[in-house]
mmCIF file of C-alpha atoms and ligand atoms in Angstrom:
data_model
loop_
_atom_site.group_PDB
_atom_site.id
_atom_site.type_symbol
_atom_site.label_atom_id
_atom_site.label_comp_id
_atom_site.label_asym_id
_atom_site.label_seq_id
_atom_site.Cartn_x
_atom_site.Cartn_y
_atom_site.Cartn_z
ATOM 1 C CA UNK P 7 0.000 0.000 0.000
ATOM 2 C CA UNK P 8 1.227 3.300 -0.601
ATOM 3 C CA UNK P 9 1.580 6.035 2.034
ATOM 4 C CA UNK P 10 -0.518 9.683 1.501
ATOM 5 C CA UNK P 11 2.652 10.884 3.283
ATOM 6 C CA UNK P 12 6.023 11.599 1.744
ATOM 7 C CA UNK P 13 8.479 9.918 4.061
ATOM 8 C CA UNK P 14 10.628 12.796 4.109
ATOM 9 C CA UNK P 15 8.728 15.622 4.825
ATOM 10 C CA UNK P 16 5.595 14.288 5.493
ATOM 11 C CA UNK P 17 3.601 16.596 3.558
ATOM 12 C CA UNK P 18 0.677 15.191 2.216
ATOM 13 C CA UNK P 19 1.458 13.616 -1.489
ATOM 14 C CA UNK P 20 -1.589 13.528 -4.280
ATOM 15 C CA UNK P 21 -3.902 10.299 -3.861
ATOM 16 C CA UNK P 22 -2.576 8.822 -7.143
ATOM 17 C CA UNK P 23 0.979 9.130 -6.389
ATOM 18 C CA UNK P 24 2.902 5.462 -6.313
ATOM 19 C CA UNK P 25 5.963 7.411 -4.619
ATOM 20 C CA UNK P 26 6.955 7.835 -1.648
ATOM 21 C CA UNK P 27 8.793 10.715 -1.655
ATOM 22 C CA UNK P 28 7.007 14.335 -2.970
ATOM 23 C CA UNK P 29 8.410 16.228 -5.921
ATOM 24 C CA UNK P 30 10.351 18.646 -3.631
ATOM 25 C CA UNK P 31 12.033 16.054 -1.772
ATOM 26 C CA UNK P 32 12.973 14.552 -4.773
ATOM 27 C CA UNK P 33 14.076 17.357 -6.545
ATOM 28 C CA UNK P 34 16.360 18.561 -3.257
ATOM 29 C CA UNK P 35 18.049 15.142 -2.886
ATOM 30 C CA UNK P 36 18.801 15.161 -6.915
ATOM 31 C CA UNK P 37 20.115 18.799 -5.739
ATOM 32 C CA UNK P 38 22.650 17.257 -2.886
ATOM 33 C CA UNK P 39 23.772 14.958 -5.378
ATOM 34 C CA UNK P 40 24.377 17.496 -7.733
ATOM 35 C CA UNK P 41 26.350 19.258 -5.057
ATOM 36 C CA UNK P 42 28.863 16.778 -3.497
ATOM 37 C CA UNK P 43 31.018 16.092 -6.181
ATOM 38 C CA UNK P 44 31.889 20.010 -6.176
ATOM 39 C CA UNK P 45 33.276 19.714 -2.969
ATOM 40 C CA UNK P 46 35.601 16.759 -3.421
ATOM 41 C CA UNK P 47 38.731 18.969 -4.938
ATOM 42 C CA UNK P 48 38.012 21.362 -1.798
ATOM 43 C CA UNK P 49 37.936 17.781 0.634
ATOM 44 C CA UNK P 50 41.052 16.581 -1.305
ATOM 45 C CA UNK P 51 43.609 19.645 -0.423
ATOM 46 C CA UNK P 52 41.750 19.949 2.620
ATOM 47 C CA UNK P 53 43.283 16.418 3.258
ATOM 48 C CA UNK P 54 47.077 17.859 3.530
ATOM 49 C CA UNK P 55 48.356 19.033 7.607
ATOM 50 C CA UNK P 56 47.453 22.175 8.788
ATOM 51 C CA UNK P 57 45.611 23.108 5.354
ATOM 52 C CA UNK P 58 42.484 25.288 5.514
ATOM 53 C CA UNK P 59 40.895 26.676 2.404
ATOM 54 C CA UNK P 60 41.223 30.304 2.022
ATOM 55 C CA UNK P 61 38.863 32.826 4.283
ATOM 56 C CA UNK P 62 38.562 30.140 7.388
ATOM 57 C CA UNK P 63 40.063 31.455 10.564
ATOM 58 C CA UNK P 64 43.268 31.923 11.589
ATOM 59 C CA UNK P 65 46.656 30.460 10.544
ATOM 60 C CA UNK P 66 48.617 28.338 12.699
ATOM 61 C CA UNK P 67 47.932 24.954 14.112
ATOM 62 C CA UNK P 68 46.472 23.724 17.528
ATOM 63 C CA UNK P 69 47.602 20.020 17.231
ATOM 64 C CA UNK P 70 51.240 18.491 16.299
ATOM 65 C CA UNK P 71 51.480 17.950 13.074
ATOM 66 C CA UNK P 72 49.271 14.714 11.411
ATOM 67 C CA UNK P 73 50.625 13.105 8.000
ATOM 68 C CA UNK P 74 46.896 13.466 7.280
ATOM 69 C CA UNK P 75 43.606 15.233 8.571
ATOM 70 C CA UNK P 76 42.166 12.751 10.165
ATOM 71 C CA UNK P 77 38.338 14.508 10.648
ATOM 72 C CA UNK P 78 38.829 14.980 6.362
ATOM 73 C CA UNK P 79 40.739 11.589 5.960
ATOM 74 C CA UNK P 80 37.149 10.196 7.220
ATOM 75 C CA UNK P 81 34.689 11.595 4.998
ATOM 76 C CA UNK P 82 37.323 10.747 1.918
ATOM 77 C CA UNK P 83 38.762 7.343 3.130
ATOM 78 C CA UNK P 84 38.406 3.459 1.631
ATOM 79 C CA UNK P 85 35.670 1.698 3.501
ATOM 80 C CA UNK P 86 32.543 -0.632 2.908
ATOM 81 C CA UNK P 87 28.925 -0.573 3.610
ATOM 82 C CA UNK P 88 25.511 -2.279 3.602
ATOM 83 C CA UNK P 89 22.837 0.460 3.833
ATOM 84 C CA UNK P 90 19.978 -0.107 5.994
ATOM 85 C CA UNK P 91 21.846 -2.644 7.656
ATOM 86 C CA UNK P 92 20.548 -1.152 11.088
ATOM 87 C CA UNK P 93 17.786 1.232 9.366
ATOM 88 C CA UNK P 94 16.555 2.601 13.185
ATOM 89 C CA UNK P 95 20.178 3.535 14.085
ATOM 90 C CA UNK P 96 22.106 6.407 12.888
ATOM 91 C CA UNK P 97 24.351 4.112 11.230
ATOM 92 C CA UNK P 98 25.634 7.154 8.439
ATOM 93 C CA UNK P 99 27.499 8.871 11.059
ATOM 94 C CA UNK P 100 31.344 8.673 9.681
ATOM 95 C CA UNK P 101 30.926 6.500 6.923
ATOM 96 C CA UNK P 102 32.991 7.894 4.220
ATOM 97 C CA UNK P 103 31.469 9.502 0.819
ATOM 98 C CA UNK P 104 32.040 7.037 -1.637
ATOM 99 C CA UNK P 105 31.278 4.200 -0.013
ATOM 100 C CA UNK P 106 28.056 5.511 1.206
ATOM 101 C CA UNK P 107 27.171 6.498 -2.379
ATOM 102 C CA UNK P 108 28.467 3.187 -3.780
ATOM 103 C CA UNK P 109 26.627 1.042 -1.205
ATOM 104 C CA UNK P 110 23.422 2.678 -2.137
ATOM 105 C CA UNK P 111 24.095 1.847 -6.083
ATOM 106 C CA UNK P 112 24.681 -1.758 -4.823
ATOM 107 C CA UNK P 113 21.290 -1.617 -2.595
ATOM 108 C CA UNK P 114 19.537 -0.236 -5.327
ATOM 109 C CA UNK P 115 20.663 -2.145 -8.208
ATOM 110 C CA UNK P 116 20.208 -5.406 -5.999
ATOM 111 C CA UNK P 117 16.341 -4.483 -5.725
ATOM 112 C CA UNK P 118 15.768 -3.272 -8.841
ATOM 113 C CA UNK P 119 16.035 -6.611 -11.722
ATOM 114 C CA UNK P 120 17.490 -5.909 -14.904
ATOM 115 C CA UNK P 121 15.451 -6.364 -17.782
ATOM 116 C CA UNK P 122 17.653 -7.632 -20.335
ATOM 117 C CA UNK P 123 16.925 -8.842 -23.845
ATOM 118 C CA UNK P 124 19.062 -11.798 -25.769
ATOM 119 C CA UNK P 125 20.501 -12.183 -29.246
ATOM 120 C CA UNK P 126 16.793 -14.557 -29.746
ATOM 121 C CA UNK P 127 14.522 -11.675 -28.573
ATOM 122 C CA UNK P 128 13.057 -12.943 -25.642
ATOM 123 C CA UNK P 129 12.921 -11.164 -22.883
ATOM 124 C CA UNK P 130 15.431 -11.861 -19.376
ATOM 125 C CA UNK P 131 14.319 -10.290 -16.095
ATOM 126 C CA UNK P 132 17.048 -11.741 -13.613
ATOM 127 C CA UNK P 133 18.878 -9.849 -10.563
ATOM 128 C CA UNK P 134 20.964 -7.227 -10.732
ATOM 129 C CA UNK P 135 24.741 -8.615 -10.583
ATOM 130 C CA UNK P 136 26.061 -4.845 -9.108
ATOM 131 C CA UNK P 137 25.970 -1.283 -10.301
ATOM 132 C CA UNK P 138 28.173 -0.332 -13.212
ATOM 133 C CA UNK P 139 28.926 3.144 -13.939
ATOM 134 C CA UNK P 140 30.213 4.404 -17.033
ATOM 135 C CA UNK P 141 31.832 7.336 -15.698
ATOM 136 C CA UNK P 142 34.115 5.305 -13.188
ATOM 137 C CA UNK P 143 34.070 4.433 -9.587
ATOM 138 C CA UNK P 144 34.935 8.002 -7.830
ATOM 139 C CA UNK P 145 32.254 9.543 -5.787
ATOM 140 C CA UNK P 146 31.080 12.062 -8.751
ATOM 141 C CA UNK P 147 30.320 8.587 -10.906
ATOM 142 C CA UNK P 148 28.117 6.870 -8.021
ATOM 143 C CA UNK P 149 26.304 10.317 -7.958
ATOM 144 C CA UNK P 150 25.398 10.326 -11.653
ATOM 145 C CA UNK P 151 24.479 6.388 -10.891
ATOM 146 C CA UNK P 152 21.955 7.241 -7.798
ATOM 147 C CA UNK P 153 20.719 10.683 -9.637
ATOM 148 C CA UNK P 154 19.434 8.226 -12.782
ATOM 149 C CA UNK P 155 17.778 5.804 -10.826
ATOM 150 C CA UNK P 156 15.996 8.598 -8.544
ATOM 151 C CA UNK P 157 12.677 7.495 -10.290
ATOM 152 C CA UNK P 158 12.812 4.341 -9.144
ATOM 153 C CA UNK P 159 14.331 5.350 -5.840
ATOM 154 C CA UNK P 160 11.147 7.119 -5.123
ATOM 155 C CA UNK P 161 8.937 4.455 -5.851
ATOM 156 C CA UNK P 162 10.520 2.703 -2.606
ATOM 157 C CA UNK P 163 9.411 2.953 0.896
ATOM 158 C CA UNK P 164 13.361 3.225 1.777
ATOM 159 C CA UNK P 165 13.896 6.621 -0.109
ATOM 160 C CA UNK P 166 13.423 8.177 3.068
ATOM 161 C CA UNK P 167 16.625 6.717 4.702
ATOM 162 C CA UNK P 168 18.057 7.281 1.450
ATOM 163 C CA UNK P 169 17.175 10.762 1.691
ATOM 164 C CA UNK P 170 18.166 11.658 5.122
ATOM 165 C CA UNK P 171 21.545 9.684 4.908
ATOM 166 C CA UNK P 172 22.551 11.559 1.890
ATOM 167 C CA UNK P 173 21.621 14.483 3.591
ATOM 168 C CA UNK P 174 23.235 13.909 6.740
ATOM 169 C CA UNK P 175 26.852 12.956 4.776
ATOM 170 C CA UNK P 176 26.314 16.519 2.622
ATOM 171 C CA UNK P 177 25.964 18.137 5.771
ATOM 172 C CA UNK P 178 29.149 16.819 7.159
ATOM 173 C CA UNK P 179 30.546 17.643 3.657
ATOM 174 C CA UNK P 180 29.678 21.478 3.850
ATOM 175 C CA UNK P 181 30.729 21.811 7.277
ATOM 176 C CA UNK P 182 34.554 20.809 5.891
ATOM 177 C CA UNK P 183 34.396 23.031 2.905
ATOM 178 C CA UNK P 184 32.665 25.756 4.444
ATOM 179 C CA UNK P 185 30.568 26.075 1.199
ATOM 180 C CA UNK P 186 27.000 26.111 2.215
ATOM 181 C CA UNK P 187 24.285 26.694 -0.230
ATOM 182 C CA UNK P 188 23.261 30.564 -1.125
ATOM 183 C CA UNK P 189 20.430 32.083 0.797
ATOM 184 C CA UNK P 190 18.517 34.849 -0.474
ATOM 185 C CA UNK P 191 15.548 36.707 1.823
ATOM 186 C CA UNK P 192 12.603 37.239 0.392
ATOM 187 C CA UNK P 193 10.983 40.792 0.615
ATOM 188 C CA UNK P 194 7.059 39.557 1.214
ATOM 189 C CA UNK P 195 6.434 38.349 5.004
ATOM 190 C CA UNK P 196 4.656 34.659 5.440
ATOM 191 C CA UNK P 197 1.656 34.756 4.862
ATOM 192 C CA UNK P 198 1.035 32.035 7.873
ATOM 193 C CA UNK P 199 2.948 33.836 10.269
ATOM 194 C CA UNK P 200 3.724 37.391 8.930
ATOM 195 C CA UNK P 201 7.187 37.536 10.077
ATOM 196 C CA UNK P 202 9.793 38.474 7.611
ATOM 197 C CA UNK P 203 11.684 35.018 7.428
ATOM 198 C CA UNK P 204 10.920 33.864 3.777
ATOM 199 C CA UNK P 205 14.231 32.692 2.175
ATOM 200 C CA UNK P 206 15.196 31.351 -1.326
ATOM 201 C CA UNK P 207 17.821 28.709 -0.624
ATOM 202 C CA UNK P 208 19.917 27.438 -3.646
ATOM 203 C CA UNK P 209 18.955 23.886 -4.373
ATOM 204 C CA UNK P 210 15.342 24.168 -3.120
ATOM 205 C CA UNK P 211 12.454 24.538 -5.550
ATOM 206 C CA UNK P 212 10.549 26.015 -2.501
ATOM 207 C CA UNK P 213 10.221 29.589 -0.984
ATOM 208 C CA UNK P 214 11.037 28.392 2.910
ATOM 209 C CA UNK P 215 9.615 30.830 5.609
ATOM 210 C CA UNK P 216 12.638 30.034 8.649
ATOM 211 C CA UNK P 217 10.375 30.926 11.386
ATOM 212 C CA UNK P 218 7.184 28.208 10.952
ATOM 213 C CA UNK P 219 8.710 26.478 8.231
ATOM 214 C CA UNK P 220 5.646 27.426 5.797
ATOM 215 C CA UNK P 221 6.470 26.130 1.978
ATOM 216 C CA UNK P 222 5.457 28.078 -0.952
ATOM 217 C CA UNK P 223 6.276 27.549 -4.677
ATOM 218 C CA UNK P 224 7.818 29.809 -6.699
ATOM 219 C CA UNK P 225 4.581 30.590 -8.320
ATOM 220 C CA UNK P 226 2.590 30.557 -4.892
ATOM 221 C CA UNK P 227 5.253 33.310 -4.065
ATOM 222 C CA UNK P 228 4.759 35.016 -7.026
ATOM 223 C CA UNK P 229 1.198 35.731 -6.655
ATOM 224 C CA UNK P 230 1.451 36.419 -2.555
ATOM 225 C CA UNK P 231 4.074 39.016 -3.261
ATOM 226 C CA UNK P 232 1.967 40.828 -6.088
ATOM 227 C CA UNK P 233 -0.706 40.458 -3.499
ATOM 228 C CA UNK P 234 0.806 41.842 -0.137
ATOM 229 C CA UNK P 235 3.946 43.860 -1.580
ATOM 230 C CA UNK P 236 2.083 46.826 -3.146
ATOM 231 C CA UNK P 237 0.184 47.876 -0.521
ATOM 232 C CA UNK P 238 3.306 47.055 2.115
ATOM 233 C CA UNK P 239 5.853 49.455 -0.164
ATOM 234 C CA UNK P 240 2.935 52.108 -0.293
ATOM 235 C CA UNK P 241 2.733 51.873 4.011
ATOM 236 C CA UNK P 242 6.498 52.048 4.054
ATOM 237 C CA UNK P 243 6.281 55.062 1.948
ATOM 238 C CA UNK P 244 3.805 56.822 3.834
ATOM 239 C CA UNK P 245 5.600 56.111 7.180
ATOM 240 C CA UNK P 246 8.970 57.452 6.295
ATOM 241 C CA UNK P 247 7.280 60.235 4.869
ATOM 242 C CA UNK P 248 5.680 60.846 8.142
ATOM 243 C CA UNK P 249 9.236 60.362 10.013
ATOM 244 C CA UNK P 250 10.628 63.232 7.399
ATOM 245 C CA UNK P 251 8.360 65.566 8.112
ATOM 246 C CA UNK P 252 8.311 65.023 12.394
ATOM 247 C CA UNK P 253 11.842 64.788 12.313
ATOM 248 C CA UNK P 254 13.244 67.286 9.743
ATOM 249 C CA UNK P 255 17.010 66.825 8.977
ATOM 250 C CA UNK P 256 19.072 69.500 10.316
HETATM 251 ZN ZN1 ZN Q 326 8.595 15.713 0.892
HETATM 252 ZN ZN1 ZN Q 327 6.102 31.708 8.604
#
């Protein structure tokens, strides 16, 4: 049976959905994957003693010197997974990039059967032997790999742990690099809660307020700004103009 619920952020999903993930979800964790392989150049000179990438704090070093970062060497180093192995634990806590990515190919391709046809025609649906990526083995290939098969992903009731590891491992990622995604305010209040706190953030197809986490879409935005920010600018107006003439400058 399929959920009314998307497991991620349990807005309510349309009746004739067979996902279990919404649209926005979706499109956000096709976003982180987008993202990560950006920051592996930072990660990799990140990886040498002592470095820090330019604009973060001070120079000199707290610790004796390391032939590696270790906090860095975890997030890039070798290591090997099964995904959902413990799916009520937080079992993505320090497991490295690639091997999180790759052990979510394997998990996916192992559930998914590949539909093959032979040189007679006839149809072979059989298990998947492993992923295979074209574009290599490196964490950028394994995000390709997970970003085509994010229509079937959704279609699973384990996109949510998907989801939420993936998110917690770009977290981790950002806080190394420093490079968090661009947030723009928005100029209209929300209209739930009328405080100022509307954001665009880069990577999510909604308008976010950051006080009572009210969604709108870009369109919904549209139309509640055309709706609220006339009248607001014309108020503004009229109260500074009130100010200037109480309080004439010198
Ligand atoms: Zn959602
Ligand atoms: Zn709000």
């Amino acid at each position: 049976m399929m959920l009314t619920c998307c497991t991620v952020c349990h807005d309510q999903l349309p009746d004739t959905a067979e996902v279990y993930a919404c649209e926005a979800c979706a499109y956000r964790l096709r976003a982180m994957l987008l993202e990560l392989p950006g920051h592996m150049p930072l990660l990799a000179e990140l990886l040498q003693p002592g470095s820090r990438l330019p604009g973060r704090g001070g120079a000199g070093r707290a610790h004796s010197p390391m032939p590696v970062r270790l906090d860095v060497m975890d997030l890039l180093g070798p290591g090997h997974i099964v995904v959902l192995a413990d799916p009520h634990g937080d079992q993505s806590a320090g497991i490295p990039i690639t091997p999180l990515l790759y052990g979510w190919a394997r998990y996916i391709a192992a559930s998914c059967p590949s539909v093959t046809r032979d040189r007679h025609g006839t149809v072979r649906i059989q298990p998947c032997d492993g992923p295979y990526s074209r574009h290599g083995s490196d964490a950028a290939a394994w995000c390709q790999w997970l970003i085509a098969y994010l229509p079937y992903a959704v279609t699973q009731s384990w996109i949510g742990d998907m989801y939420q590891q993936i998110e917690d491992l770009i977290r981790r990622v950002r806080d190394k690099t420093d490079r968090k995604p661009q947030r723009t305010q928005r100029s209209a209040p929300c209209p739930e809660c009328s405080w100022l706190k509307l954001v665009s953030i880069e990577g999510e197809p909604h308008i976010v307020c950051e006080a009572c986490g009210h969604r709108l879409t870009a369109d919904e935005y549209k139309a509640h700004s055309a709706a609220v920010l006339p009248a607001l600018t014309a108020l503004a107006i009229r109260i500074h103009g009130q100010a200037a003439a109480e309080h004439p400058a010198a």
